XYZ file of C-alpha atoms in Angstrom:
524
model
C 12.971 -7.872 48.539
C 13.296 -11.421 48.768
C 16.387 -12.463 51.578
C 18.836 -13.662 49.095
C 19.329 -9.928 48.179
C 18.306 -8.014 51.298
C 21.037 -8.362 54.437
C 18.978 -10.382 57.220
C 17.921 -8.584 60.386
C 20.674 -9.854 61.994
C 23.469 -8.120 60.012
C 21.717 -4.378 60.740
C 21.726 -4.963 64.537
C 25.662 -6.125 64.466
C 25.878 -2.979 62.226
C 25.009 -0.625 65.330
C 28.338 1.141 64.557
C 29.515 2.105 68.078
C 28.622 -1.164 70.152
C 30.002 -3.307 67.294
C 32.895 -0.911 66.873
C 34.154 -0.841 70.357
C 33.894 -4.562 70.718
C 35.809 -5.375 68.143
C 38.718 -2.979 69.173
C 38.765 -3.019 72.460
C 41.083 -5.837 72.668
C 44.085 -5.418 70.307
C 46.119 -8.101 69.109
C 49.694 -7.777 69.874
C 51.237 -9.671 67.641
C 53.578 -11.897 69.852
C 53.030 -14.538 67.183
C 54.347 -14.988 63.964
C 51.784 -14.111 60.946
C 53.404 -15.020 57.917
C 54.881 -17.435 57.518
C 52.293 -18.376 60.284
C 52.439 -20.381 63.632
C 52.707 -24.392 62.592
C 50.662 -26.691 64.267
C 50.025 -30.426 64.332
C 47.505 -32.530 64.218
C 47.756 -35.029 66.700
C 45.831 -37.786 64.929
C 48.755 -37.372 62.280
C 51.728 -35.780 63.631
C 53.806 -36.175 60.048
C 51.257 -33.648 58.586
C 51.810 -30.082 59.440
C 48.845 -27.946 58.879
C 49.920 -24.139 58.327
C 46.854 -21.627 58.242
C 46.565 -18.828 55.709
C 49.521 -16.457 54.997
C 47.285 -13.668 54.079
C 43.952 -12.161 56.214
C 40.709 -10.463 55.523
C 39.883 -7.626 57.262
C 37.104 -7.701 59.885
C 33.287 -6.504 58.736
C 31.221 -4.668 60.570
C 27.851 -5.439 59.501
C 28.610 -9.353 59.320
C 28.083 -12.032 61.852
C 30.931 -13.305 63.721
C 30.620 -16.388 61.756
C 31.908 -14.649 59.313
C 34.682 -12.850 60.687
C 36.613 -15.876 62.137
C 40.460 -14.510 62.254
C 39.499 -11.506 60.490
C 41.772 -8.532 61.695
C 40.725 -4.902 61.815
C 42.968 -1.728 61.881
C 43.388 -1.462 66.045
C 44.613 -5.004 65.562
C 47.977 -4.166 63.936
C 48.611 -0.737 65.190
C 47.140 -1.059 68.706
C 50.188 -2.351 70.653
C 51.750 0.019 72.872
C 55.410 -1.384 72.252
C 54.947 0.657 68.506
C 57.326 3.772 68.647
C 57.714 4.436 64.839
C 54.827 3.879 62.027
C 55.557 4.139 58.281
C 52.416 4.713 56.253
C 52.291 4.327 52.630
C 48.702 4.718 50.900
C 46.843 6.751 48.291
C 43.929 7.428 50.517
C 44.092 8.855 54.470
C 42.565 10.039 56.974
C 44.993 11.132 59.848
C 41.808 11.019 62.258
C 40.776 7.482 61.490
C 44.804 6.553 61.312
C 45.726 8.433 64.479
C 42.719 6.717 66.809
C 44.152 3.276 65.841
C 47.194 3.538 67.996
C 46.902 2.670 71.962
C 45.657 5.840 73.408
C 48.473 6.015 75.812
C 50.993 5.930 73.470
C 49.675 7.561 70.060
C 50.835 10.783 70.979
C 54.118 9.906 71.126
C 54.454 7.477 68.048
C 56.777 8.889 65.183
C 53.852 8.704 62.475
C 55.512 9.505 58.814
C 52.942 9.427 56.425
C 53.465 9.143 52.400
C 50.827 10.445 49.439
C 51.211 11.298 46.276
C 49.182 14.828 45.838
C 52.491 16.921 44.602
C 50.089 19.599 43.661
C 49.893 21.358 46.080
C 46.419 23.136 45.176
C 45.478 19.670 45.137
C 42.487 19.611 47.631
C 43.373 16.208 49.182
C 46.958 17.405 50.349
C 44.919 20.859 51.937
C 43.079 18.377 53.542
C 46.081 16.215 54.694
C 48.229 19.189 55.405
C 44.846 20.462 57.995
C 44.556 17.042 59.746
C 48.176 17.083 60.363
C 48.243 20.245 62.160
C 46.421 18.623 65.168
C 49.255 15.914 64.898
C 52.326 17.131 66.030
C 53.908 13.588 66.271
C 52.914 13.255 62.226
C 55.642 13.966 59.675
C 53.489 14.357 56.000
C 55.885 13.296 52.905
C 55.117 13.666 49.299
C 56.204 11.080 47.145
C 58.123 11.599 43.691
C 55.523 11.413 41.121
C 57.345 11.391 37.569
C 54.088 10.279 35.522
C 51.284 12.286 34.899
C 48.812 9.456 34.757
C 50.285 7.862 38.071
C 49.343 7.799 41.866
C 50.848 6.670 44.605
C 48.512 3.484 45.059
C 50.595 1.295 47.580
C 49.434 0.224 50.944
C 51.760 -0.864 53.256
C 52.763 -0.246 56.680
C 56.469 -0.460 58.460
C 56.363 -0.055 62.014
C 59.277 -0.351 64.342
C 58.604 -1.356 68.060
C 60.279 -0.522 71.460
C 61.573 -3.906 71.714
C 63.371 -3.868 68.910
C 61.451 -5.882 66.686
C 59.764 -4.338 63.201
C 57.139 -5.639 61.330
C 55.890 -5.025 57.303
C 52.263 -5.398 56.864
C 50.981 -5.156 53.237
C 47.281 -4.667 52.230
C 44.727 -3.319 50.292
C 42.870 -0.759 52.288
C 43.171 2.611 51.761
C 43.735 4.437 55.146
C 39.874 5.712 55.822
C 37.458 4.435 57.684
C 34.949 2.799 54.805
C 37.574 0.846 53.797
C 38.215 -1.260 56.888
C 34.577 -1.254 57.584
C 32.305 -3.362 55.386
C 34.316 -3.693 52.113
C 36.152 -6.778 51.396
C 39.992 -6.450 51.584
C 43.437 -8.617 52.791
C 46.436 -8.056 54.805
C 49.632 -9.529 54.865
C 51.672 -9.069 57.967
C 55.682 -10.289 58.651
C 56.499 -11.568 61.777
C 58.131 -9.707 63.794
C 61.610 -9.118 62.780
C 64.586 -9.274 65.046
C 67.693 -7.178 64.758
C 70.474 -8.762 63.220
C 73.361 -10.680 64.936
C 76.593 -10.934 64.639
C 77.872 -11.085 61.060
C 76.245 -11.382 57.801
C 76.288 -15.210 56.243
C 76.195 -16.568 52.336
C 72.741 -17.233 53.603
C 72.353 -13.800 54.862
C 72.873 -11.813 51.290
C 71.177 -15.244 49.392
C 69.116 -13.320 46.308
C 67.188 -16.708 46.222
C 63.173 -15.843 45.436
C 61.419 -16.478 48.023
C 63.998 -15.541 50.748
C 63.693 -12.950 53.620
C 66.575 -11.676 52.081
C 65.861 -11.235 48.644
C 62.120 -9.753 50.524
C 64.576 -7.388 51.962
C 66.584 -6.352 49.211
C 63.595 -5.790 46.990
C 62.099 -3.658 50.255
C 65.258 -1.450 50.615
C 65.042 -0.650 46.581
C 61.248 -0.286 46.204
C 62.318 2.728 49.336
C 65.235 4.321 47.607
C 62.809 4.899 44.580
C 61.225 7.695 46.891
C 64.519 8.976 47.629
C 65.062 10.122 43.592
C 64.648 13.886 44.232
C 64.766 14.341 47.811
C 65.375 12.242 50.755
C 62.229 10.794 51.944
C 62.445 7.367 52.947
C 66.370 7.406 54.159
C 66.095 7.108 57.815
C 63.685 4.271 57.421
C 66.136 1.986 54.875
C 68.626 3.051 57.470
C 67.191 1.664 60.183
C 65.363 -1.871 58.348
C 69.148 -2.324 57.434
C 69.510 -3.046 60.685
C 67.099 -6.013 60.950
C 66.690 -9.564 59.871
C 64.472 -11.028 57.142
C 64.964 -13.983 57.254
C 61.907 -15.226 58.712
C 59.604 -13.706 55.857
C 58.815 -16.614 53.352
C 57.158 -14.905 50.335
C 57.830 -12.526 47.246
C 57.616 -8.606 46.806
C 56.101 -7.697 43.898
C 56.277 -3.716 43.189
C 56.014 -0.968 40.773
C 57.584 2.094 40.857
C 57.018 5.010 38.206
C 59.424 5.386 35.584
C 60.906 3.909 32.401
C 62.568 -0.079 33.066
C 64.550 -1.735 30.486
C 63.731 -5.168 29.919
C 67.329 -6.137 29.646
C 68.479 -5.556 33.112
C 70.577 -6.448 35.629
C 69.026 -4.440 38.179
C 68.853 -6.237 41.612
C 64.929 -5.240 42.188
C 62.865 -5.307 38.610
C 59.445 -3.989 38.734
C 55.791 -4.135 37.323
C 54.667 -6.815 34.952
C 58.568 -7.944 33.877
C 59.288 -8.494 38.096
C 56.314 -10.406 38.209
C 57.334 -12.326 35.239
C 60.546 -13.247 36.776
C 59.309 -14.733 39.839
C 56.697 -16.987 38.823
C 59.746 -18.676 36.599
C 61.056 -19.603 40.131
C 57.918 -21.236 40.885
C 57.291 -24.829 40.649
C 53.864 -25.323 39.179
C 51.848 -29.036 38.945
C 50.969 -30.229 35.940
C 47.176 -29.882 34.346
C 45.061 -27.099 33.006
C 45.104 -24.386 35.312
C 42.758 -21.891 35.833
C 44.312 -18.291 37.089
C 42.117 -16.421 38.480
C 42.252 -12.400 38.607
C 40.157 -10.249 41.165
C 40.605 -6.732 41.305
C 38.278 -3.592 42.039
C 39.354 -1.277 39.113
C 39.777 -2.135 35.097
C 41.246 1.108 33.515
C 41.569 1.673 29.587
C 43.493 -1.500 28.384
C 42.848 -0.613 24.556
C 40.208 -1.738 22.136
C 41.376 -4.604 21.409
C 43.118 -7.489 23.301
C 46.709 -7.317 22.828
C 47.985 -5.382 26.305
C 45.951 -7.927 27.728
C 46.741 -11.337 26.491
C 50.250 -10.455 25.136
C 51.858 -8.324 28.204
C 49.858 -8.958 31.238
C 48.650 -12.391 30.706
C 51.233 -13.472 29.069
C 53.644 -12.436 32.194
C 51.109 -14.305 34.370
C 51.246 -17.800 32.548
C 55.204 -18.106 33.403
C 56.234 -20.996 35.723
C 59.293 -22.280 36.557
C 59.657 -24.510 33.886
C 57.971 -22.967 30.586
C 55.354 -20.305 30.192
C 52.051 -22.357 30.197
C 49.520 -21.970 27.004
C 47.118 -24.102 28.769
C 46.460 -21.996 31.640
C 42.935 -20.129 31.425
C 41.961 -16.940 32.833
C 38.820 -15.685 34.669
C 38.291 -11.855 36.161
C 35.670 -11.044 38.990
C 34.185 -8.275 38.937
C 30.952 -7.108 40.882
C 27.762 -5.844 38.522
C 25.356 -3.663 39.347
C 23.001 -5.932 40.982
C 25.931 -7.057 43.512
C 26.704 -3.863 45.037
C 23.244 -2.960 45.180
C 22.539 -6.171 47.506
C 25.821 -5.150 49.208
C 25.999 -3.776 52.869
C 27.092 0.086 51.903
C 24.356 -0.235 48.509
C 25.419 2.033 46.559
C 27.936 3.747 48.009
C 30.302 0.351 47.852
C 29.822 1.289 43.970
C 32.673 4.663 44.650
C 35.607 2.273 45.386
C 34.378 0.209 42.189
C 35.749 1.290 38.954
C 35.281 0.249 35.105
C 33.783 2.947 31.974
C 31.632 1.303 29.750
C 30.214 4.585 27.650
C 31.949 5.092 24.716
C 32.609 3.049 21.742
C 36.084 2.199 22.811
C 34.949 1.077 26.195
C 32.270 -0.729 24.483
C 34.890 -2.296 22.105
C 36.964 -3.724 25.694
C 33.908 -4.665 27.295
C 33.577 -6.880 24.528
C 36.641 -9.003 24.856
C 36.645 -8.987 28.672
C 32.581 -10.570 28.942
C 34.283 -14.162 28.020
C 36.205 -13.820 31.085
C 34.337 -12.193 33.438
C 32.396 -13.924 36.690
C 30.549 -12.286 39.223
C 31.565 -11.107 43.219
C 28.668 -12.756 44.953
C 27.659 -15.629 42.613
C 24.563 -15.466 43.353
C 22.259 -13.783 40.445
C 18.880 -13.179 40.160
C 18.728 -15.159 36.963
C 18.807 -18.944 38.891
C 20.419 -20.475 35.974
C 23.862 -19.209 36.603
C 23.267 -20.491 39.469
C 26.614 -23.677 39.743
C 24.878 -27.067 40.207
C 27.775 -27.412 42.274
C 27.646 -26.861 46.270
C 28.970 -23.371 46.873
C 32.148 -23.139 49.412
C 31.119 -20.095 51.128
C 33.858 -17.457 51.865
C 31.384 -15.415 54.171
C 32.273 -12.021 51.922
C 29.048 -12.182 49.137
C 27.751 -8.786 50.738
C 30.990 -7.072 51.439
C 31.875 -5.575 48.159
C 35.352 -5.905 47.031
C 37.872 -3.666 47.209
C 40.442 -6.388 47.632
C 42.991 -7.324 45.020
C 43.884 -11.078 44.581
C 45.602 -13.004 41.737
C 45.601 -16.909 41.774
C 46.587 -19.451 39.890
C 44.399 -22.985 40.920
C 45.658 -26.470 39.262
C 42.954 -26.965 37.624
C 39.554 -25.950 37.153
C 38.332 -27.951 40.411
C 40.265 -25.380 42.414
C 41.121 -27.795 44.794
C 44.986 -26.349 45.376
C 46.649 -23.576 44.315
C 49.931 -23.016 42.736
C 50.132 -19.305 43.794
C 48.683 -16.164 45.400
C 49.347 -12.757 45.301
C 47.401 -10.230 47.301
C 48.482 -6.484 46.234
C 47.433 -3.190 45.779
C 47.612 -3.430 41.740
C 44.327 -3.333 39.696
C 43.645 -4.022 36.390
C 45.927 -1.084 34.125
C 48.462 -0.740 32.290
C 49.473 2.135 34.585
C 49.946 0.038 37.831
C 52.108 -3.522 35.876
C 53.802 -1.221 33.007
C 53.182 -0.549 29.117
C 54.051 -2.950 26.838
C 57.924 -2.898 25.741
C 58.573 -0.124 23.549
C 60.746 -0.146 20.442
C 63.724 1.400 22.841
C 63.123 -2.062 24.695
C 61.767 -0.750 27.410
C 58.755 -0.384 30.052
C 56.998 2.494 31.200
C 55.393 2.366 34.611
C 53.196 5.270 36.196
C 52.131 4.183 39.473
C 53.497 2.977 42.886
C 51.848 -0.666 43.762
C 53.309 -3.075 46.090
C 52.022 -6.897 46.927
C 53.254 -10.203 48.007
C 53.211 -13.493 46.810
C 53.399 -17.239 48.155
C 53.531 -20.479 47.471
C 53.294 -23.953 48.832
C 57.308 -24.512 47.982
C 57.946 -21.820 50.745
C 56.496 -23.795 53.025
C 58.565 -27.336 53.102
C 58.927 -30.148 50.523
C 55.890 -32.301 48.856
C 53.604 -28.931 50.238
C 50.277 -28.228 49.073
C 48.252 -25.080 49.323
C 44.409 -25.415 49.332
C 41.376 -22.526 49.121
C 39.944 -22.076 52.718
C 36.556 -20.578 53.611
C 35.347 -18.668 56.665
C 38.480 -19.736 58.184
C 42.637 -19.577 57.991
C 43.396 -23.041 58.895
C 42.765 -25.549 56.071
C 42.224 -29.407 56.940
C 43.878 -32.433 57.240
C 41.408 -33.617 54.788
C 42.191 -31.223 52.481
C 45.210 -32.667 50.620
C 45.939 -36.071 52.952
C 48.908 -36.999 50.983
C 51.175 -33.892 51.725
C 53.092 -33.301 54.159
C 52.107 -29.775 54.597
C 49.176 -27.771 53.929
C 48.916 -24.582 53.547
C 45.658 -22.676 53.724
C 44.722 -19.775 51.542
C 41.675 -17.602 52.769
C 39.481 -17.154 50.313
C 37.275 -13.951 49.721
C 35.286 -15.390 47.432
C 33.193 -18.501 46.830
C 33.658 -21.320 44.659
C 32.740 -22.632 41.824
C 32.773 -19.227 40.607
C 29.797 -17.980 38.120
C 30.203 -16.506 34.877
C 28.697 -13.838 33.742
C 25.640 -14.029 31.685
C 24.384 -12.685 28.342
C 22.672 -9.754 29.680
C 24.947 -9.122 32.421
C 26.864 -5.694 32.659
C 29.935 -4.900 35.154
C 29.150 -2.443 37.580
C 30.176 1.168 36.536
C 30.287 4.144 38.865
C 29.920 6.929 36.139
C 26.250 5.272 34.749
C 23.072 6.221 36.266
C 21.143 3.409 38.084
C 17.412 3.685 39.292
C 16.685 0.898 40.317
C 16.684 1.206 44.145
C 19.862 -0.987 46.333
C 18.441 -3.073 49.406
C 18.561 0.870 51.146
C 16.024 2.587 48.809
C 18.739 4.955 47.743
C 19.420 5.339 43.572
C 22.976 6.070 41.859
C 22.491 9.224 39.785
C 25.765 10.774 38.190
């Protein structure tokens, strides 16, 4: 195995799980900084330029070089300050273990640790297992979320903690709360700064609904909470207390689904799925040209067997700008094949948080009209003439197979700046952004996502936000004519490569023999 596909000797020895491990969270972070929007700073060679490094992180990978993992944050990083008192934890996937050592030893036993799933049945061997862990636990509180829709899970990840100094903090990401995930897989977190409590009284400012706004963040916050509230009182307490606090800090966009029907026509204060989305992006400014929008995600469910969810819902809802939806604007999806997670650090096993059926005729029949769109993870093939001619920016993450969701709309197809990004927990389904409207006029959602968005507006006048690699903090270089740039870290490279003739997405519930980088096969 040649060392394009194999990971170099170098990678297994940082892989040593406990020395690696321990170094790497021995030292928490304790967040005395602001993360998003983060810490301005100034280059002194041009002091009219501010330079403001990426709102969003990637989590930290074991087997990687630390080359690689340049302000990369891992799990002990956000919940390892003693000052924590209460954590919040919303996810599909836990493991109270994992969770619980995460905390500063000194203080996890006495943390107020509410955790929320979505296994209502309660034969359901997941919530035996939760209910088990939690016994050791008597500082966790276990919650089960309303789940109206058959087809639905509870697939948000977020965290709300609240901290002795009265400061709380919302982190969003994509990692489900076990140990794989925040080890070699490729995922993003978004974390607030911390948030004061408020003072004195409330201003115009204070209650704006402007998009964009801590407070509007908040507002949508507070109602994507009550929806857990619609059959018994779960969340309460906690919109009690984040009442308390102030936003207004946070410069960014909540985008959320809850299950349930949505009319179109609403004057709801929080909207949700693909119509929320929708309705933001026609608050933001976009530059003119032929933009590319590019969607990376680790799951494609059944979208139908032919196009029209697709192109006349979902994309559709993703071309809006401020101005006028945007027929120009092309779309790409990445999505790893077989031959990527088989050069990937876990092999195989990456392949179980990987999902797309390709079997049956119908599959075969959506397969068909997502090839013209598709591009690979790594981008870099067997078959040397997909190969860009292009020099590839390296985002260090070829080997660390994605379970990271990211949706972004680049100016054009240089991919030089970028109008948008949204990092979230929604995949590619109909289930997670909402049916199509139904002759009643309305939506039908099954699933609890939540994500956030930014933009370079948020960020001053004549802003630009530019793709960075291996890094948070973009260049002065990078867009010399603004007067502040925003970075945007990148998890994958660029130019991006399409997919082939030949080439098949990767699909957990086909047999593979040929052997990953391990020697292991993928029999179902």
């Amino acid at each position: 195995m040649d060392s394009s596909r194999e990971p170099s000797q170098k990678r297994q020895k940082l892989g040593n799980e406990n020395d690696s491990y321990v170094q790497n969270s021995n030292l928490p972070r304790t967040f005395t900084s602001s993360i998003s929007p983060p810490k301005i700073t100034r280059k002194q060679e041009n002091p009219g330029t501010k330079l403001v490094s990426s709102p969003f992180n990637l989590t930290w990978i074991r087997d990687l070089p630390e080359s690689s993992n340049i302000e990369a944050v891992n799990l002990k990083d956000i919940l390892g300050d003693p000052l924590i008192s209460e954590c919040w934890e919303f996810n599909y996937l836990h493991d109270l273990d994992f969770l619980m050592s995460s905390f500063d030893e000194d203080v996890r036993d006495l943390i107020k640790v509410h955790v929320i799933h979505g296994f209502w049945k309660s034969e359901d061997q997941s919530r035996q297992n939760l209910s088990l862990q939690a016994q050791r636990y008597p500082n966790i509180k276990l919650h089960t979320a309303f789940m109206p829709e058959m087809f639905g899970t509870h697939h948000s990840k977020m965290l709300i903690l609240l901290r002795h100094d009265d400061t709380a903090q919302v982190i969003i990401h994509t990692a489900n709360m076990i140990a794989f995930d925040w080890t070699n897989m490729t995922q993003a977190v978004w974390k607030s700064p911390l948030l004061p409590k408020n003072t004195g009284s409330l201003s115009m400012e204070d209650v704006s609904s402007v998009i964009g706004s801590g407070s509007k963040f908040k507002l949508d916050l507070l109602n994507y909470l009550k929806a857990y509230d619609t059959r018994r009182v779960i969340c309460k307490p906690l919109i009690v207390q984040l009442q308390e606090y102030d936003f207004s800090a946070i410069r960014a966009a909540l985008i959320a689904s809850v299950p349930g029907k949505q009319g179109i026509e609403t004057d709801s204060e929080s909207i949700w799925g693909w119509p929320g989305l929708k309705k933001i992006l026609k608050s933001v400014p976009v530059q003119l040209g032929e933009p590319e929008i590019v969607i990376q995600i680790s799951s494609i469910a059944t979208l139908g067997q032919n196009d029209k969810w697709l192109d006349k819902t979902l994309f559709h809802a993703l071309r809006a700008t401020k101005n006028m939806d945007d027929p120009k604007a092309k779309f790409k999806i990445i999505f790893p094949t077989a031959d990527e997670i088989r050069r990937s650090l876990n092999g195989y096993s990456s392949g179980n948080a990987i999902h797309l059926k390709v079997q049956s005729a119908a599959q075969a029949k959506q397969l068909q009209y997502l090839k013209p769109f598709l591009c690979h993870w790594a981008g870099d093939a067997k078959d040397k003439a997909l190969v860009p001619i292009e020099p590839t920016q390296d985002a260090g993450r070829k080997r660390a197979a994605p379970h990271i969701k990211t949706y972004i709309r680049f100016t054009d197809n240089s991919k030089s700046t970028i109008d948008w990004m949204l990092i979230t927990s929604a995949n590619l389904s109909r289930q997670a952004w909402g049916e199509a409207i139904n002759a009643a006029g309305d939506i039908r959602i099954c699933s609890y996502e939540i994500g956030v968005m930014v933009w370079p507006e948020l960020y001053g006048e004549n802003a630009t936000m530019v793709p960075t690699f291996k890094t948070d903090a973009p260049t002065l270089e990078s867009a010399p004519k603004s007067d502040n740039i925003v970075g945007a870290r990148m998890p994958y490279d660029l130019p991006l490569t399409p997919y082939g003739r030949d080439d098949i997405p990767w699909c957990a519930t086909a047999s593979y023999d040929e052997p990953d980088w391990m020697g292991a096969t993928w029999n179902v």
